[in-house]
XYZ file of C-alpha atoms in Angstrom:
629
model
C 0.000 0.000 0.000
C 1.409 3.364 -1.036
C 2.594 5.691 1.718
C 2.612 9.279 0.438
C 4.382 10.768 3.476
C 7.029 13.357 2.741
C 10.590 12.014 2.575
C 11.473 13.727 5.862
C 9.281 11.215 7.713
C 8.648 8.407 5.187
C 11.049 5.834 6.662
C 9.810 6.493 10.205
C 6.174 6.168 9.144
C 6.945 2.908 7.343
C 8.714 1.638 10.482
C 5.499 2.225 12.443
C 3.623 0.167 9.857
C 6.120 -2.661 9.231
C 8.329 -2.781 12.346
C 10.812 -5.636 12.123
C 9.874 -6.607 8.578
C 12.883 -6.461 6.245
C 13.150 -3.114 4.471
C 16.338 -3.920 2.594
C 19.274 -6.309 2.500
C 22.868 -6.247 1.321
C 25.620 -8.798 0.760
C 28.288 -9.126 3.448
C 31.296 -9.951 1.276
C 33.356 -11.336 4.162
C 30.684 -13.845 5.221
C 29.151 -14.103 1.727
C 25.595 -13.813 3.068
C 22.782 -11.340 2.521
C 22.194 -9.283 5.666
C 18.647 -8.022 6.340
C 17.896 -4.525 7.632
C 14.500 -4.089 9.274
C 12.322 -1.008 8.914
C 12.924 -0.287 12.602
C 16.700 -0.392 12.110
C 16.402 1.701 8.934
C 14.468 4.345 10.851
C 16.923 4.253 13.771
C 19.965 4.912 11.577
C 18.175 7.634 9.586
C 17.374 9.440 12.857
C 21.029 9.203 13.882
C 22.130 10.626 10.520
C 19.717 13.555 10.899
C 20.963 14.257 14.428
C 24.604 14.064 13.343
C 24.032 16.389 10.395
C 22.431 18.871 12.750
C 25.425 18.537 15.089
C 27.716 19.362 12.142
C 25.750 22.544 11.588
C 24.171 21.577 8.277
C 21.814 24.341 7.170
C 18.368 24.150 5.605
C 18.770 23.360 1.875
C 22.534 22.903 2.232
C 24.092 20.652 -0.412
C 25.673 17.352 0.675
C 27.408 14.884 -1.658
C 27.289 11.082 -1.662
C 30.188 9.622 -3.667
C 29.689 5.873 -3.467
C 28.549 2.737 -5.165
C 25.167 1.390 -4.033
C 25.205 0.760 -0.276
C 22.513 0.955 2.437
C 24.443 3.947 3.777
C 23.489 5.895 0.633
C 19.833 5.612 1.621
C 20.550 6.352 5.282
C 22.209 9.621 4.269
C 19.506 10.533 1.762
C 16.625 10.202 4.193
C 18.648 11.536 7.122
C 19.372 14.629 5.047
C 15.713 15.052 4.093
C 14.940 15.001 7.827
C 16.894 18.261 8.253
C 15.750 19.713 4.897
C 19.205 19.277 3.337
C 19.861 18.435 -0.334
C 21.791 15.334 -1.422
C 23.869 15.241 -4.590
C 24.907 11.724 -5.659
C 28.170 11.330 -7.566
C 28.752 8.295 -9.766
C 31.095 5.847 -8.046
C 33.399 5.977 -11.069
C 33.619 9.781 -11.214
C 37.042 11.210 -11.983
C 38.905 13.757 -9.883
C 38.088 16.570 -12.316
C 34.381 15.668 -12.235
C 34.352 15.626 -8.435
C 36.144 18.982 -8.231
C 33.670 20.503 -10.697
C 30.563 19.279 -8.838
C 31.848 20.124 -5.341
C 32.751 23.643 -6.407
C 29.610 24.178 -8.476
C 27.378 23.205 -5.534
C 29.676 24.649 -2.814
C 29.670 21.398 -0.854
C 31.139 21.178 2.660
C 30.599 17.470 3.378
C 31.141 14.490 1.078
C 30.163 10.938 2.052
C 32.434 8.422 0.316
C 32.052 4.680 -0.179
C 35.214 2.632 -0.661
C 38.927 3.241 -1.179
C 38.645 4.540 -4.752
C 36.098 7.204 -3.848
C 38.025 8.216 -0.736
C 41.310 8.595 -2.641
C 39.687 10.688 -5.385
C 37.835 12.895 -2.895
C 40.880 13.418 -0.675
C 43.022 14.425 -3.659
C 40.272 16.861 -4.638
C 40.202 18.693 -1.307
C 42.996 21.220 -2.075
C 41.068 22.265 -5.197
C 37.727 22.669 -3.403
C 37.680 25.722 -1.074
C 34.349 24.824 0.553
C 35.089 21.135 1.211
C 35.672 20.534 4.940
C 35.202 16.861 5.707
C 34.918 13.386 4.174
C 32.712 10.796 5.888
C 33.739 7.242 4.967
C 31.194 4.409 4.720
C 33.626 1.478 4.468
C 35.567 1.011 7.696
C 38.330 -0.854 5.838
C 39.317 2.286 3.886
C 42.887 3.312 4.698
C 43.098 7.040 5.290
C 45.930 9.144 3.946
C 48.525 9.832 6.708
C 48.061 13.565 6.121
C 44.284 13.342 6.545
C 43.257 14.960 9.827
C 39.638 15.810 9.010
C 37.971 12.684 7.620
C 35.906 10.380 9.844
C 34.330 6.969 9.414
C 30.556 6.675 9.230
C 30.255 5.125 12.695
C 32.259 8.019 14.147
C 30.004 10.467 12.332
C 26.913 8.844 13.871
C 28.321 9.428 17.337
C 28.192 13.190 16.782
C 24.430 13.167 17.172
C 24.113 10.278 19.630
C 21.384 10.909 22.175
C 19.942 13.832 20.235
C 17.621 11.903 17.909
C 14.577 13.505 19.585
C 16.026 17.022 19.420
C 13.304 19.677 19.076
C 15.187 21.275 16.179
C 15.078 17.957 14.335
C 11.347 17.667 14.831
C 10.842 21.253 13.704
C 12.897 20.842 10.533
C 11.184 17.584 9.542
C 7.784 19.190 10.074
C 8.741 22.285 8.091
C 9.861 20.450 4.949
C 8.250 22.135 1.953
C 7.107 20.398 -1.218
C 9.113 22.879 -3.273
C 12.292 22.271 -1.262
C 15.065 20.710 -3.304
C 15.605 17.032 -2.561
C 18.442 16.352 -4.996
C 20.661 17.871 -7.621
C 21.562 15.225 -10.197
C 24.415 16.111 -12.486
C 23.811 14.865 -16.014
C 26.513 12.706 -17.542
C 27.019 15.149 -20.398
C 27.178 13.259 -23.726
C 27.339 16.498 -25.692
C 28.739 19.123 -23.325
C 29.396 20.269 -19.779
C 27.537 18.538 -16.973
C 24.464 20.346 -15.630
C 22.849 19.896 -12.230
C 19.176 18.979 -12.640
C 17.146 20.263 -9.690
C 14.634 17.738 -8.304
C 12.156 18.900 -5.674
C 10.134 16.907 -3.162
C 6.999 17.822 -5.104
C 8.456 16.279 -8.259
C 9.143 12.983 -6.478
C 5.801 13.043 -4.655
C 3.762 13.525 -7.816
C 5.889 11.103 -9.865
C 5.457 8.385 -7.218
C 1.669 8.796 -7.211
C 1.566 8.673 -11.030
C 3.746 5.546 -11.168
C 1.770 3.812 -8.429
C -1.354 4.218 -10.549
C 0.068 2.197 -13.452
C 2.505 -0.309 -11.892
C 1.639 -3.503 -10.006
C 4.184 -2.946 -7.231
C 3.486 -3.807 -3.608
C 4.843 -4.792 -0.208
C 5.374 -8.408 -1.272
C 7.845 -7.454 -3.975
C 11.587 -8.045 -3.604
C 13.506 -5.543 -5.712
C 17.146 -5.923 -6.721
C 18.969 -2.592 -7.036
C 21.301 -2.924 -9.996
C 21.668 0.525 -11.547
C 23.510 3.136 -9.467
C 21.401 5.224 -7.078
C 22.998 8.208 -8.836
C 20.924 7.350 -11.923
C 17.486 8.982 -11.719
C 15.877 5.742 -12.925
C 17.145 3.668 -9.983
C 16.789 6.529 -7.499
C 13.160 7.386 -8.262
C 12.313 3.693 -8.630
C 13.856 2.868 -5.222
C 11.943 5.694 -3.571
C 8.750 4.330 -5.130
C 9.580 0.840 -3.829
C 10.187 2.137 -0.295
C 6.933 4.108 -0.455
C 5.124 0.884 -1.407
C 6.738 -1.100 1.426
C 8.639 -3.350 -0.991
C 11.963 -4.901 0.050
C 15.177 -3.643 -1.569
C 18.161 -5.921 -2.158
C 21.085 -3.542 -2.616
C 23.610 -4.911 -5.117
C 26.987 -3.416 -4.188
C 29.009 -4.340 -7.267
C 27.390 -4.168 -10.726
C 29.550 -7.062 -11.980
C 27.856 -9.327 -9.414
C 24.329 -8.774 -10.700
C 23.941 -12.247 -12.267
C 25.040 -13.882 -9.024
C 22.743 -11.586 -7.042
C 19.790 -12.468 -9.284
C 20.253 -16.153 -8.497
C 20.637 -15.488 -4.765
C 17.884 -12.928 -4.271
C 15.321 -14.203 -6.831
C 13.784 -10.723 -7.174
C 10.290 -10.021 -8.385
C 11.376 -6.706 -9.921
C 14.529 -4.942 -11.091
C 14.897 -1.867 -13.247
C 17.530 -2.128 -15.952
C 18.804 -0.514 -19.124
C 18.569 -2.291 -22.517
C 22.285 -3.124 -22.360
C 21.569 -5.583 -19.538
C 18.927 -7.405 -21.575
C 21.176 -7.419 -24.655
C 23.750 -9.321 -22.589
C 21.081 -11.730 -21.290
C 19.866 -12.305 -24.842
C 23.400 -12.941 -26.121
C 24.104 -15.320 -23.223
C 20.960 -17.350 -23.811
C 21.610 -17.548 -27.557
C 25.116 -18.806 -26.836
C 23.727 -21.448 -24.439
C 21.272 -22.558 -27.111
C 24.123 -22.872 -29.588
C 26.108 -25.026 -27.189
C 23.165 -27.317 -26.387
C 22.692 -30.721 -27.939
C 20.251 -30.967 -30.886
C 17.297 -32.127 -28.779
C 17.734 -29.362 -26.204
C 18.262 -26.795 -28.954
C 15.043 -27.812 -30.682
C 13.078 -27.646 -27.428
C 14.423 -24.197 -26.549
C 13.709 -22.830 -30.015
C 10.187 -24.272 -29.969
C 9.525 -22.944 -26.458
C 10.579 -19.430 -27.475
C 8.555 -19.618 -30.702
C 5.450 -20.660 -28.771
C 6.217 -17.977 -26.144
C 6.454 -15.358 -28.880
C 3.141 -16.379 -30.411
C 1.415 -16.451 -27.016
C 2.913 -13.346 -25.374
C 3.849 -11.077 -28.286
C 1.226 -11.875 -30.904
C -1.724 -12.281 -28.527
C -1.287 -11.194 -24.898
C 0.632 -7.969 -25.623
C -2.019 -6.983 -28.170
C -4.830 -7.612 -25.700
C -6.059 -10.656 -27.631
C -7.150 -14.048 -26.282
C -4.873 -16.859 -27.536
C -6.583 -19.901 -29.090
C -6.991 -22.951 -26.861
C -4.335 -24.973 -28.693
C -1.750 -22.223 -28.191
C -2.701 -21.809 -24.528
C -2.157 -25.519 -23.944
C 1.216 -25.561 -25.720
C 2.369 -22.475 -23.837
C 1.200 -23.918 -20.498
C 3.394 -26.967 -21.157
C 6.492 -24.953 -22.054
C 5.850 -22.428 -19.281
C 6.016 -25.201 -16.679
C 9.016 -26.917 -18.221
C 11.491 -25.251 -20.609
C 10.573 -21.620 -19.893
C 10.458 -22.263 -16.144
C 13.947 -23.786 -16.302
C 15.236 -20.849 -18.357
C 13.807 -18.299 -15.915
C 15.129 -20.233 -12.914
C 18.601 -20.387 -14.467
C 18.584 -16.607 -14.906
C 17.065 -15.907 -11.478
C 13.747 -14.600 -12.836
C 11.461 -17.381 -11.594
C 9.596 -15.012 -9.212
C 9.306 -12.238 -11.787
C 6.551 -9.677 -11.429
C 7.771 -7.041 -13.873
C 11.058 -5.491 -14.987
C 11.063 -1.795 -15.959
C 13.502 -1.027 -18.773
C 14.505 2.382 -20.132
C 17.490 4.613 -20.775
C 18.082 3.808 -24.455
C 16.445 2.173 -27.456
C 15.571 -1.488 -26.859
C 16.505 -3.625 -29.889
C 13.198 -5.164 -31.060
C 14.660 -8.686 -31.244
C 15.759 -8.383 -27.608
C 12.380 -7.068 -26.454
C 10.644 -9.902 -28.303
C 12.954 -12.462 -26.714
C 12.319 -11.195 -23.162
C 8.536 -11.367 -23.624
C 8.797 -14.719 -25.394
C 10.568 -16.059 -22.304
C 7.569 -15.044 -20.211
C 9.353 -12.129 -18.519
C 7.194 -9.039 -18.181
C 9.477 -6.271 -19.429
C 7.872 -2.863 -18.920
C 9.372 -0.601 -21.568
C 9.439 3.064 -20.671
C 10.854 6.480 -21.381
C 12.074 9.195 -19.080
C 14.758 11.720 -18.310
C 16.500 13.117 -15.275
C 14.529 16.320 -15.892
C 11.218 14.421 -15.686
C 11.990 12.555 -12.427
C 12.400 9.421 -14.534
C 9.109 8.128 -15.951
C 7.343 9.944 -18.757
C 5.661 6.891 -20.242
C 5.592 3.120 -19.755
C 3.790 -0.049 -20.782
C 0.646 -0.797 -18.812
C -0.927 -4.096 -17.874
C -4.370 -4.564 -19.374
C -3.658 -2.290 -22.325
C -2.129 -3.235 -25.693
C 1.650 -3.036 -25.901
C 3.648 -2.789 -29.085
C 7.222 -3.922 -29.549
C 9.229 -0.757 -30.130
C 6.978 1.615 -28.226
C 7.860 3.175 -24.864
C 4.356 2.867 -23.493
C 1.674 5.348 -22.546
C 1.965 8.732 -20.844
C 1.658 8.605 -17.054
C -0.663 10.918 -15.123
C 0.194 14.507 -14.271
C 2.061 15.176 -17.519
C 1.201 17.027 -20.702
C 2.910 16.159 -23.970
C 3.012 17.868 -27.334
C 5.295 17.800 -30.355
C 7.390 20.747 -31.437
C 9.628 21.421 -34.408
C 11.117 18.248 -35.949
C 8.588 16.223 -33.889
C 10.483 17.041 -30.696
C 8.761 15.765 -27.547
C 7.807 18.654 -25.251
C 6.684 18.029 -21.677
C 4.960 20.011 -18.964
C 3.839 18.977 -15.488
C 4.605 18.955 -11.774
C 7.229 16.192 -12.087
C 9.255 18.248 -14.608
C 12.286 20.138 -13.303
C 12.236 23.898 -12.874
C 15.731 24.031 -14.317
C 19.458 23.501 -13.912
C 21.335 24.533 -10.789
C 22.957 27.943 -11.282
C 22.613 27.578 -15.059
C 20.037 30.196 -16.060
C 21.031 30.220 -19.715
C 20.831 26.440 -20.002
C 17.463 26.514 -18.228
C 16.067 29.089 -20.676
C 17.348 26.989 -23.584
C 15.552 23.891 -22.295
C 12.306 25.336 -20.887
C 10.366 27.838 -22.974
C 8.268 30.772 -21.751
C 5.137 28.628 -21.623
C 6.806 26.106 -19.333
C 7.359 23.358 -21.940
C 10.516 21.332 -21.399
C 12.242 20.511 -24.697
C 13.513 16.936 -24.393
C 15.693 16.808 -27.515
C 14.004 13.505 -28.409
C 11.828 13.128 -31.496
C 8.846 10.802 -31.596
C 5.174 10.272 -32.352
C 1.988 8.877 -30.805
C 0.090 5.969 -32.314
C -3.003 4.468 -30.692
C -2.043 6.096 -27.414
C 1.497 4.682 -27.364
C 4.622 6.801 -27.602
C 7.331 5.878 -30.082
C 10.793 7.440 -30.142
C 12.423 7.957 -33.520
C 15.765 9.581 -32.750
C 17.735 11.972 -30.625
C 17.497 15.278 -32.510
C 21.019 16.388 -31.595
C 22.335 13.039 -32.817
C 20.730 13.258 -36.261
C 23.376 13.134 -38.957
C 23.095 14.783 -42.349
C 25.166 13.172 -45.079
C 26.956 15.280 -47.657
C 24.203 14.155 -50.051
C 21.566 15.840 -47.890
C 20.088 12.634 -46.419
C 19.282 12.448 -42.700
C 20.552 9.468 -40.701
C 19.355 8.415 -37.218
C 22.426 6.613 -35.818
C 20.756 5.174 -32.724
C 18.156 3.407 -34.864
C 20.898 1.771 -36.938
C 23.025 0.923 -33.904
C 20.164 -0.709 -31.971
C 19.455 -2.910 -34.999
C 23.047 -4.063 -35.468
C 24.240 -4.403 -31.859
C 22.218 -7.613 -31.397
C 24.653 -9.503 -33.616
C 26.628 -11.941 -31.487
C 29.973 -10.668 -32.798
C 29.238 -7.002 -31.967
C 29.682 -5.620 -28.462
C 29.579 -1.867 -29.164
C 28.977 0.100 -32.352
C 29.142 3.787 -33.271
C 27.752 4.892 -36.619
C 29.620 7.571 -38.607
C 27.735 9.594 -41.224
C 27.671 13.322 -40.475
C 28.740 15.280 -43.569
C 29.961 12.061 -45.193
C 28.962 10.547 -48.529
C 28.003 7.226 -46.987
C 27.542 5.509 -43.617
C 30.372 3.702 -41.876
C 30.809 2.313 -38.372
C 33.369 1.826 -35.621
C 32.827 -1.574 -34.026
C 34.046 -3.061 -30.772
C 33.672 -6.785 -31.452
C 33.100 -9.588 -28.970
C 36.783 -10.498 -28.877
C 36.430 -14.044 -27.534
C 33.847 -15.003 -30.154
C 35.953 -13.401 -32.861
C 39.027 -15.354 -31.774
C 37.009 -18.553 -31.672
C 35.738 -17.900 -35.212
C 39.274 -17.254 -36.448
C 40.586 -20.474 -34.923
C 37.760 -22.539 -36.400
C 38.381 -21.053 -39.831
C 42.180 -21.332 -39.585
C 42.703 -17.576 -39.706
C 46.097 -16.731 -38.296
C 46.639 -13.661 -36.122
C 49.291 -12.442 -33.702
C 47.187 -10.295 -31.368
C 43.772 -8.639 -31.072
C 44.783 -5.689 -33.246
C 45.981 -8.063 -35.981
C 42.719 -10.005 -35.751
C 40.655 -6.809 -36.086
C 42.580 -5.829 -39.225
C 42.132 -9.212 -40.901
C 40.315 -8.878 -44.247
C 38.392 -12.158 -43.937
C 37.166 -11.252 -40.444
C 35.954 -7.873 -41.723
C 34.196 -9.514 -44.688
C 32.444 -11.937 -42.361
C 31.162 -9.127 -40.132
C 30.106 -6.979 -43.099
C 28.134 -9.943 -44.426
C 26.285 -10.280 -41.124
C 25.675 -6.536 -40.916
C 24.290 -6.448 -44.430
C 21.840 -9.219 -43.633
C 20.555 -7.246 -40.630
C 20.210 -3.915 -42.446
C 18.218 -4.990 -45.492
C 15.173 -3.064 -44.247
C 17.123 0.218 -44.247
C 17.136 2.631 -47.162
C 20.265 2.354 -49.311
C 21.685 5.612 -47.934
C 21.201 4.376 -44.327
C 23.150 1.158 -44.783
C 26.626 0.746 -43.329
C 29.127 0.438 -46.186
C 32.458 0.269 -44.363
C 33.535 -0.775 -40.886
C 36.592 -0.575 -38.663
C 37.037 -3.105 -35.860
C 38.657 -1.597 -32.790
C 41.190 -3.615 -30.764
C 39.984 -2.234 -27.427
C 36.549 -1.186 -26.105
C 35.314 2.341 -25.537
C 35.953 3.422 -21.968
C 35.217 6.070 -19.364
C 38.949 6.464 -18.745
C 39.406 7.755 -22.288
C 36.331 9.942 -21.963
C 34.400 7.946 -24.571
C 31.606 6.797 -22.242
C 29.512 8.615 -19.684
C 29.002 7.192 -16.193
C 25.797 5.618 -17.527
C 27.810 3.980 -20.347
C 26.367 6.156 -23.092
C 28.761 6.928 -25.927
C 30.144 10.456 -26.178
C 30.178 10.772 -29.955
C 32.357 13.901 -30.144
C 35.059 12.194 -28.048
C 34.899 8.973 -30.078
C 35.122 10.975 -33.293
C 38.173 12.792 -31.957
C 39.911 9.715 -30.520
C 39.432 7.707 -33.711
C 39.771 10.504 -36.266
C 42.489 8.652 -38.198
C 40.488 5.408 -38.366
C 37.403 7.303 -39.520
C 39.269 9.176 -42.231
C 40.759 5.911 -43.475
C 37.243 4.618 -44.214
C 36.665 7.591 -46.524
C 39.935 7.589 -48.477
C 37.895 6.311 -51.420
C 34.835 8.487 -51.946
C 32.816 5.735 -53.597
C 31.514 3.097 -51.191
C 31.495 -0.573 -52.156
C 28.256 -1.888 -53.627
C 26.225 -3.402 -50.814
C 25.028 -6.276 -52.983
C 28.624 -7.433 -53.386
C 28.762 -8.027 -49.640
C 25.996 -10.621 -49.783
C 28.301 -13.495 -50.641
C 30.886 -14.796 -48.227
C 34.274 -15.913 -49.482
C 34.548 -19.749 -49.647
C 36.943 -19.712 -46.703
C 34.196 -18.307 -44.459
C 31.354 -20.647 -45.363
C 29.375 -22.037 -42.451
C 31.647 -24.907 -41.354
C 29.346 -25.654 -38.435
C 29.178 -22.047 -37.298
C 25.516 -21.754 -38.179
C 26.036 -18.114 -39.174
C 22.701 -17.215 -37.598
C 22.777 -13.468 -38.028
C 21.772 -11.567 -34.910
C 22.189 -14.660 -32.745
């Protein structure tokens, strides 16, 4: 049951309702067990945080930073801060020193809570460059402090500052005086195209977004929710606050790399994720199918085909499947599909919200075919996450991002840009008046930068307007559309389309190196190292063949004509990826300028039709060559 209490008292009100029921859990890596935290304990620690912040002299609407990976302490600090009307600013756990310095100085932060050794080291090195920064508060007691550090304290020491003052009259007054238009958070965007901006999120925005999401999602106190995305990401943050408001149990996954293990240990009913996660699941399952014996392979293929017919062709469209299909699906649902879901850790699945990028249609179809209720959606930091999402009981279309949630208005501007207005839309960017005026017009419409259209009540995204490329021939190319179609190929890990002001489309590709090496060995292709393998002509012909098969539905001018395989993946260290793993195109274009130019030495692209035939040396030879699988 939804609790709409303000965040200053939410945890305490839930503790009155649920008491010793588990509010959240986390893995103890030393004992390798999941440790439960009751609502009563949650409330107790939050009160201590509030009292300690007051003891430190934290002012109303003062900015505090949390620089950590997902930990229960992140939530303790959030809600403890709300109890004294302070503002929390989460930093991505992988943030660089320059990013930390920028955010601390921009928000004039005095206190930074840090997670583990990496975050402590970065924050401590930043202190001389941050005039306002006074103290670091360290969550992990195993962090080794710098010998010259005389100001940092561990979290347990911090809690002692307010010990015995949890019922302080000032605390009660501040919690009671929280205003809906108070800032709750400032979330700094990851900046794919320019400098990072702090999006201001108020308590009203969260309050109204939570009510709107509650109206369309089947979330409740019996749900167990695995936290996978960083709390810094508005998707996970707003989603977690919704879960806590519903009385659901959070399972806080500390290390993103452990998510598959956590899924099998926690058996969650819900987990929000980005399409990249499901692309990896899809690729993993396809690889398992390939490695299965013929009987198992046939059963898995048949189960997914029946699942597609039942779930995608009938249930998602609001149609009643015929009796024969219902019987076949019931058989596979209890056998093959049940085993598949149990292997992945999804056997208790309720629903899995997915947003943050375009979902490749073949991946979305696969997830639904496997009987997993993926809820596709669309949102932004500026909209407190959800703008639209799939709804149970209403038709859903593969490729759509669902239906508009309550409290929002939507219209289309120039170039079909999606414009939004409502109480869950930000008032602007922190101390960035010019950027605010550029994003929000005089009538209060927020310009998303995303183009789309409505069809039968469902929202479809077509492209990111700023990412639209115009070829030198005057044709417009939507790179994300092409990339989402091609990235499902088993040999492609990452892909960046090149086309702006060029005569034809090309692509930089980070291949799946292990699969590529395996292919080379099976086809007796010699290579000395990864770079040599990526340059190999036969390997490039093989991948172009697969790409051409996938892009037949594209117009001729949209089709990739040349590719370059990169010997190492894009990375945050080189500035090519944001903290949310989105590609920074300008940086990639700069870092690989020579490779890009080499693809355009000859102005005339090869004829696509000539790529349809593989050289004899690359014929199937047991590989199957199932494109996209």
